[in-house]
Short mmCIF file of C-alpha atoms in Angstrom, two decimals:
data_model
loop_
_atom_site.label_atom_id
_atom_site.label_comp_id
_atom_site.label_asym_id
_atom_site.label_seq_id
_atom_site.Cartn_x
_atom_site.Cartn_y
_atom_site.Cartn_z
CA UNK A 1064 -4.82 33.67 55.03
CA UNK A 1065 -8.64 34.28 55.85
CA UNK A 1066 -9.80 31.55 57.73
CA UNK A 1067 -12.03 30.63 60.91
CA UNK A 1068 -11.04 27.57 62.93
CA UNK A 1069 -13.26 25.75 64.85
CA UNK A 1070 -13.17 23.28 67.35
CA UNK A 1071 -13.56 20.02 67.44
CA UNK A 1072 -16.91 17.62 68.23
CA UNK A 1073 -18.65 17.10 71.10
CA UNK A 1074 -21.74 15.30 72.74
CA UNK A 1075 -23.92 17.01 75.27
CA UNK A 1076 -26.92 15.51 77.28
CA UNK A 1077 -30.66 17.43 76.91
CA UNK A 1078 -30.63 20.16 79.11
CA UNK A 1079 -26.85 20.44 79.14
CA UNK A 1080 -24.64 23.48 77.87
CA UNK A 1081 -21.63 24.25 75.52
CA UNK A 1082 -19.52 27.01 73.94
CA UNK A 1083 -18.69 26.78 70.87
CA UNK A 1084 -15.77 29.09 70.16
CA UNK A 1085 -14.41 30.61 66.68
CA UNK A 1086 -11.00 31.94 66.03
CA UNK A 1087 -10.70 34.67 63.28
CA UNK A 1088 -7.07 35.33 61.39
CA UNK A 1089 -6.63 36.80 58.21
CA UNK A 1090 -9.43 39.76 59.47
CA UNK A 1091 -10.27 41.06 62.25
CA UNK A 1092 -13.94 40.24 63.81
CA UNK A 1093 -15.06 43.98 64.82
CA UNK A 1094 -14.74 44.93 61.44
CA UNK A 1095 -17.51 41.77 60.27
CA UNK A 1096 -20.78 41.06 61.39
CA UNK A 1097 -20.90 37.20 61.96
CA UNK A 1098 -23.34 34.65 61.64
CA UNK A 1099 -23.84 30.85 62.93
CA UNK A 1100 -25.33 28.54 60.73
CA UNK A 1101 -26.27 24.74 61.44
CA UNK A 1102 -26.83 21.85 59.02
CA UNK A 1103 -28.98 19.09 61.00
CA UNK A 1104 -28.14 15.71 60.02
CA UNK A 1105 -28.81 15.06 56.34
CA UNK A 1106 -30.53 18.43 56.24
CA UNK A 1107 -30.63 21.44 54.72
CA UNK A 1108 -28.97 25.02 56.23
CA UNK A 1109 -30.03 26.65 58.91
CA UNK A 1110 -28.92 30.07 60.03
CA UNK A 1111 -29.18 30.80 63.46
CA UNK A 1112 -27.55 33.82 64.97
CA UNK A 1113 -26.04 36.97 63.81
CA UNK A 1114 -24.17 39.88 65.82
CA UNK A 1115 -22.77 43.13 63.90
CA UNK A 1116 -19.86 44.39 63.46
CA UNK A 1117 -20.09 46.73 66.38
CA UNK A 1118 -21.49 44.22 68.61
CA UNK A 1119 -24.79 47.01 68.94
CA UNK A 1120 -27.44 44.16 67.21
CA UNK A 1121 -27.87 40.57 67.68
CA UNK A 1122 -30.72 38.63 65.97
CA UNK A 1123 -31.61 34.74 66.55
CA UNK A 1124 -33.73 32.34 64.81
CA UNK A 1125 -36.63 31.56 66.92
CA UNK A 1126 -36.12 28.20 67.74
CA UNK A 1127 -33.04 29.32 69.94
CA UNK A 1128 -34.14 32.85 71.54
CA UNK A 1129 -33.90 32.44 74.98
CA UNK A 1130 -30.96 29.94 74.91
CA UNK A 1131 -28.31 31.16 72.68
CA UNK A 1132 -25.91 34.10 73.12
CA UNK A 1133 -23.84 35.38 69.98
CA UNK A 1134 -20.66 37.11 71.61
CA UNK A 1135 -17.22 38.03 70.88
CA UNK A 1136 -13.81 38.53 72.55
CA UNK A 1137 -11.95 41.65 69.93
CA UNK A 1138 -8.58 40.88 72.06
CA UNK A 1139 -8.39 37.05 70.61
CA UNK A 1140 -10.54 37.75 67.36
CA UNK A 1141 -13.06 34.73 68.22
CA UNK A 1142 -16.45 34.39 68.06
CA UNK A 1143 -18.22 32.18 70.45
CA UNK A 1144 -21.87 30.61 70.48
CA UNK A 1145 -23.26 30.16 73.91
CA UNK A 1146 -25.57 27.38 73.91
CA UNK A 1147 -28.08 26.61 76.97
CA UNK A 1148 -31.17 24.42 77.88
CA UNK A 1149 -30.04 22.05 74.74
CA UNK A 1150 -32.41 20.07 73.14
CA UNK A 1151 -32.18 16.60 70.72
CA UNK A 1152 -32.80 19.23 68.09
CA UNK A 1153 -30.15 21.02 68.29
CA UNK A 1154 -27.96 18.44 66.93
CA UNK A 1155 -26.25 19.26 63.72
CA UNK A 1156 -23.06 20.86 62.92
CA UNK A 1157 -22.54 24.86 63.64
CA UNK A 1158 -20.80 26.88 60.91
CA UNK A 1159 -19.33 30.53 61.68
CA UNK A 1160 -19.20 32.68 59.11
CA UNK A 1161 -18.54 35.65 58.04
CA UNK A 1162 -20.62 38.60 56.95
CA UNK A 1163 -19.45 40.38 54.28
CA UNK A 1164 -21.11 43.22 51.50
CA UNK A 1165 -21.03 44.85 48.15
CA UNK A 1166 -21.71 48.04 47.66
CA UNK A 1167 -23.27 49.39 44.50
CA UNK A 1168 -24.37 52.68 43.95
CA UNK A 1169 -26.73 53.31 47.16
CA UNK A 1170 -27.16 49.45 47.76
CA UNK A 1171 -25.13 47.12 49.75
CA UNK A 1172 -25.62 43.46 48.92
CA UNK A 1173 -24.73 40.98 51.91
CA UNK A 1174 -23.43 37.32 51.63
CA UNK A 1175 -21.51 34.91 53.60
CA UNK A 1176 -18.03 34.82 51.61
CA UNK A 1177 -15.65 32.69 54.70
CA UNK A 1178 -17.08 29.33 56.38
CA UNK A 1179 -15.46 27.55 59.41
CA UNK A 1180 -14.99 24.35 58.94
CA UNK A 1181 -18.08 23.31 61.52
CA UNK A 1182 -18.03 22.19 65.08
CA UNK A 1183 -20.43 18.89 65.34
CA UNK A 1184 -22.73 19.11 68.11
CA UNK A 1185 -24.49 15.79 69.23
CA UNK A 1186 -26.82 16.26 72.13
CA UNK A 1187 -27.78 12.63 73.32
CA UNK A 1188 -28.38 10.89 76.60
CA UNK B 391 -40.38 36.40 58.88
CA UNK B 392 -39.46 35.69 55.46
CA UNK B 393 -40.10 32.27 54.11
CA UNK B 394 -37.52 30.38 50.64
CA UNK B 395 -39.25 28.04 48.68
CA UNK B 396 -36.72 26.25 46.44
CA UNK B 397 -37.99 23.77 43.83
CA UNK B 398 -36.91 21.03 42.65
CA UNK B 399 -36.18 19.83 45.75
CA UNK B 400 -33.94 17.17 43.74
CA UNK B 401 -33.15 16.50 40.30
CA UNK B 402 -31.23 14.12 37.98
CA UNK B 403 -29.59 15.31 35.08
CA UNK B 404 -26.56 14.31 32.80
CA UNK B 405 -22.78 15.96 31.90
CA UNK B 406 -23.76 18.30 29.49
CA UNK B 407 -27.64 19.03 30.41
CA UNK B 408 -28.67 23.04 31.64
CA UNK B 409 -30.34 22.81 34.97
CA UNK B 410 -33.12 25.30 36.25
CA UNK B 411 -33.40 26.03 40.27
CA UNK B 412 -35.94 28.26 41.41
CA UNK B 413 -36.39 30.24 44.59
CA UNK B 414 -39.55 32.29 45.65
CA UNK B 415 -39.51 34.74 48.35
CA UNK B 416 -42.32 34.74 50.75
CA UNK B 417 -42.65 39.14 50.31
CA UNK B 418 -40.33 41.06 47.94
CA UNK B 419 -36.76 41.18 48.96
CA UNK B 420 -35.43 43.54 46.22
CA UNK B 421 -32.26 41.55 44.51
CA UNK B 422 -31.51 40.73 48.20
CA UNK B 423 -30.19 36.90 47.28
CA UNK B 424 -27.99 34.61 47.16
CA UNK B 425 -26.93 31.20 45.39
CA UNK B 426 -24.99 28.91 47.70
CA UNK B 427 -23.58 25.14 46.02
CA UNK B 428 -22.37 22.35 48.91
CA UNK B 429 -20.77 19.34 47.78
CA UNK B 430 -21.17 16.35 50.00
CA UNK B 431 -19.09 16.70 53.13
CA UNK B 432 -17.90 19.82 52.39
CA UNK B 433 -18.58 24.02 53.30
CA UNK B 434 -21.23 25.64 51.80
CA UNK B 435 -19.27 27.63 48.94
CA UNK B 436 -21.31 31.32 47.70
CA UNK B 437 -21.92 30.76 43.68
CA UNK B 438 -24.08 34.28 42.84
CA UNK B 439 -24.83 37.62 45.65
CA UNK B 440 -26.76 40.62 44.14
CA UNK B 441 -29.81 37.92 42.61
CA UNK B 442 -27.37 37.90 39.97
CA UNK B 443 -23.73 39.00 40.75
CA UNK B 444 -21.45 35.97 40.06
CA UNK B 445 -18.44 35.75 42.59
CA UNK B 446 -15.17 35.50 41.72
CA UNK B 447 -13.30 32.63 40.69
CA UNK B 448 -17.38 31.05 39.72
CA UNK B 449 -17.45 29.41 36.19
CA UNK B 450 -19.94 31.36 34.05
CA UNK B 451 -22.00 28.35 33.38
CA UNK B 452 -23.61 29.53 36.65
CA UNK B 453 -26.21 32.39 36.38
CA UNK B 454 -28.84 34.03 37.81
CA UNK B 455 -31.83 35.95 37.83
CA UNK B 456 -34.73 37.35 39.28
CA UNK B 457 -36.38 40.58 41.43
CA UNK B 458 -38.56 40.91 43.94
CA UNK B 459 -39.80 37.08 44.81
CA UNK B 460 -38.72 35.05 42.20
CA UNK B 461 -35.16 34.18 41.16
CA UNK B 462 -33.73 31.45 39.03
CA UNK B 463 -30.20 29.69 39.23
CA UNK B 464 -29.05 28.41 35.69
CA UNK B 465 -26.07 26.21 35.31
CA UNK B 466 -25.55 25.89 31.34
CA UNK B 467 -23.61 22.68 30.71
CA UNK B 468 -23.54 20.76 33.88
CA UNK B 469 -20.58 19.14 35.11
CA UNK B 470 -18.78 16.47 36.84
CA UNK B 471 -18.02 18.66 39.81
CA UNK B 472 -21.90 20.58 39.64
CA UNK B 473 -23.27 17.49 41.19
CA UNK B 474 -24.30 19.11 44.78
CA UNK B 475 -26.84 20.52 46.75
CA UNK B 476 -28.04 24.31 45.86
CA UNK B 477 -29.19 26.85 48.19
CA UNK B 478 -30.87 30.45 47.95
CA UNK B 479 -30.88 32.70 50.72
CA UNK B 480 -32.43 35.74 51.62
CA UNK B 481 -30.04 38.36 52.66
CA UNK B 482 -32.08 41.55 53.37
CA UNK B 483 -29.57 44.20 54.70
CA UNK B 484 -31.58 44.90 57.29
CA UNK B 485 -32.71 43.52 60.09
CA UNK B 486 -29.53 41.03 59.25
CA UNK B 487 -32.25 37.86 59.94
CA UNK B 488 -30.79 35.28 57.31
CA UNK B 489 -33.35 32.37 55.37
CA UNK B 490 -32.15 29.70 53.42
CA UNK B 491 -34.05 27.78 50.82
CA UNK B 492 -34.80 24.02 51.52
CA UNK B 493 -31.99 22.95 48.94
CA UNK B 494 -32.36 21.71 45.93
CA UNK B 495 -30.31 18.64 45.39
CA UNK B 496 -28.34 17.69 42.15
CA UNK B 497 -27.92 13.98 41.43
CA UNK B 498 -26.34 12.19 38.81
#
């Protein structure tokens, strides 16, 4: 079964740091380019980080350059979000996801086909 | 970067009634997007790739169209389960940078 599992909750004071990990089965990660995505409290998506297949390109959303670090383990198929200098703003709930594409004729079409379930991230004093 | 403008950004409507979402891309993006539907608590679910590519297992009261900057999501007979929150997103192939419309919110 295709699936990502992620972990639970979590609170984190400003200027604190977390990991948020994400365990592939069904596929295998190095085969996928992955994304994280956040939903802010009664907001709308957010996307935030992708790395390719290959692990050769990683692009952020500019609100988090500098402080977040897409990476992943190929021995445990997970995908982890490294997450430093945290801000009030950063609260929402972080979606993996997977990258996936359709091919027709010379054009591929890309779209996020598997969500995680979300990891909620609440950083608070 | 590439900017989604989604309107409505909510919208009541009945069982029964077609619905009209649009998205407008900030520069052209080719048939480079996609149609996303959350229901409340849930995982974003992907409705349309391709501009206009259904995905499997979508009801065909969901289409979509458009090129370029402006695409439309049409749901034909609304219902029970349609009542969510819509999202477009740019998916240029490359660089892999990722924009989602502000959502466009279906309400009973």
């Amino acid at each position: 079964q295709v699936q990502l599992v992620q972990s639970a909750g979590t609170v984190v004071q400003p200027g604190g740091s977390l990991t948020l990990p994400c365990a592939a089965s069904g596929f295998t990660v190095n085969t996928f380019g992955m994304h994280w995505v956040r939903q802010a409290p009664g907001k709308g998506l957010e996307w935030v980080a992708f790395i390719q297949f290959d692990k050769s390109v990683k692009h952020y959303v500019d609100s988090v350059k500098g402080r977040f670090v897409v990476s992943r383990d190929d021995s445990s198929n997970t995908l982890f979000l490294e997450m430093k200098s945290l801000i009030p703003e950063d609260t929402a709930i972080y979606f993996c996801v997977r990258d996936n594409k359709k091919t027709v004729g010379s054009t591929s079409y890309f779209y996020m086909d598997v969500w995680g379930k979300g990891t909620s991230v609440t950083v608070s004093s | 970067d590439i900017q989604m403008t989604q309107s409505p950004s909510s919208l009541y409507a009945s069982v029964g009634d077609r619905v009209t979402i649009t998205c407008r891309a900030s520069q052209n993006i080719n048939s480079h997007l996609n149609w996303y539907q959350q229901t409340q608590g849930k995982v974003p679910k992907l409705l349309i790739y391709g501009a206009s590519t259904l995905q499997s297992g979508v009801p065909s009261r969901f289409a979509a169209r458009g090129y370029g900057t402006y695409f439309t999501l049409i749901i034909t007979s609304l219902q029970p389960e349609d009542f969510a929150t819509y999202y477009c997103q740019q998916s240029s192939p490359s660089p892999r940078v990722v924009t989602f419309g502000g959502g466009t919110k279906v309400e009973i």
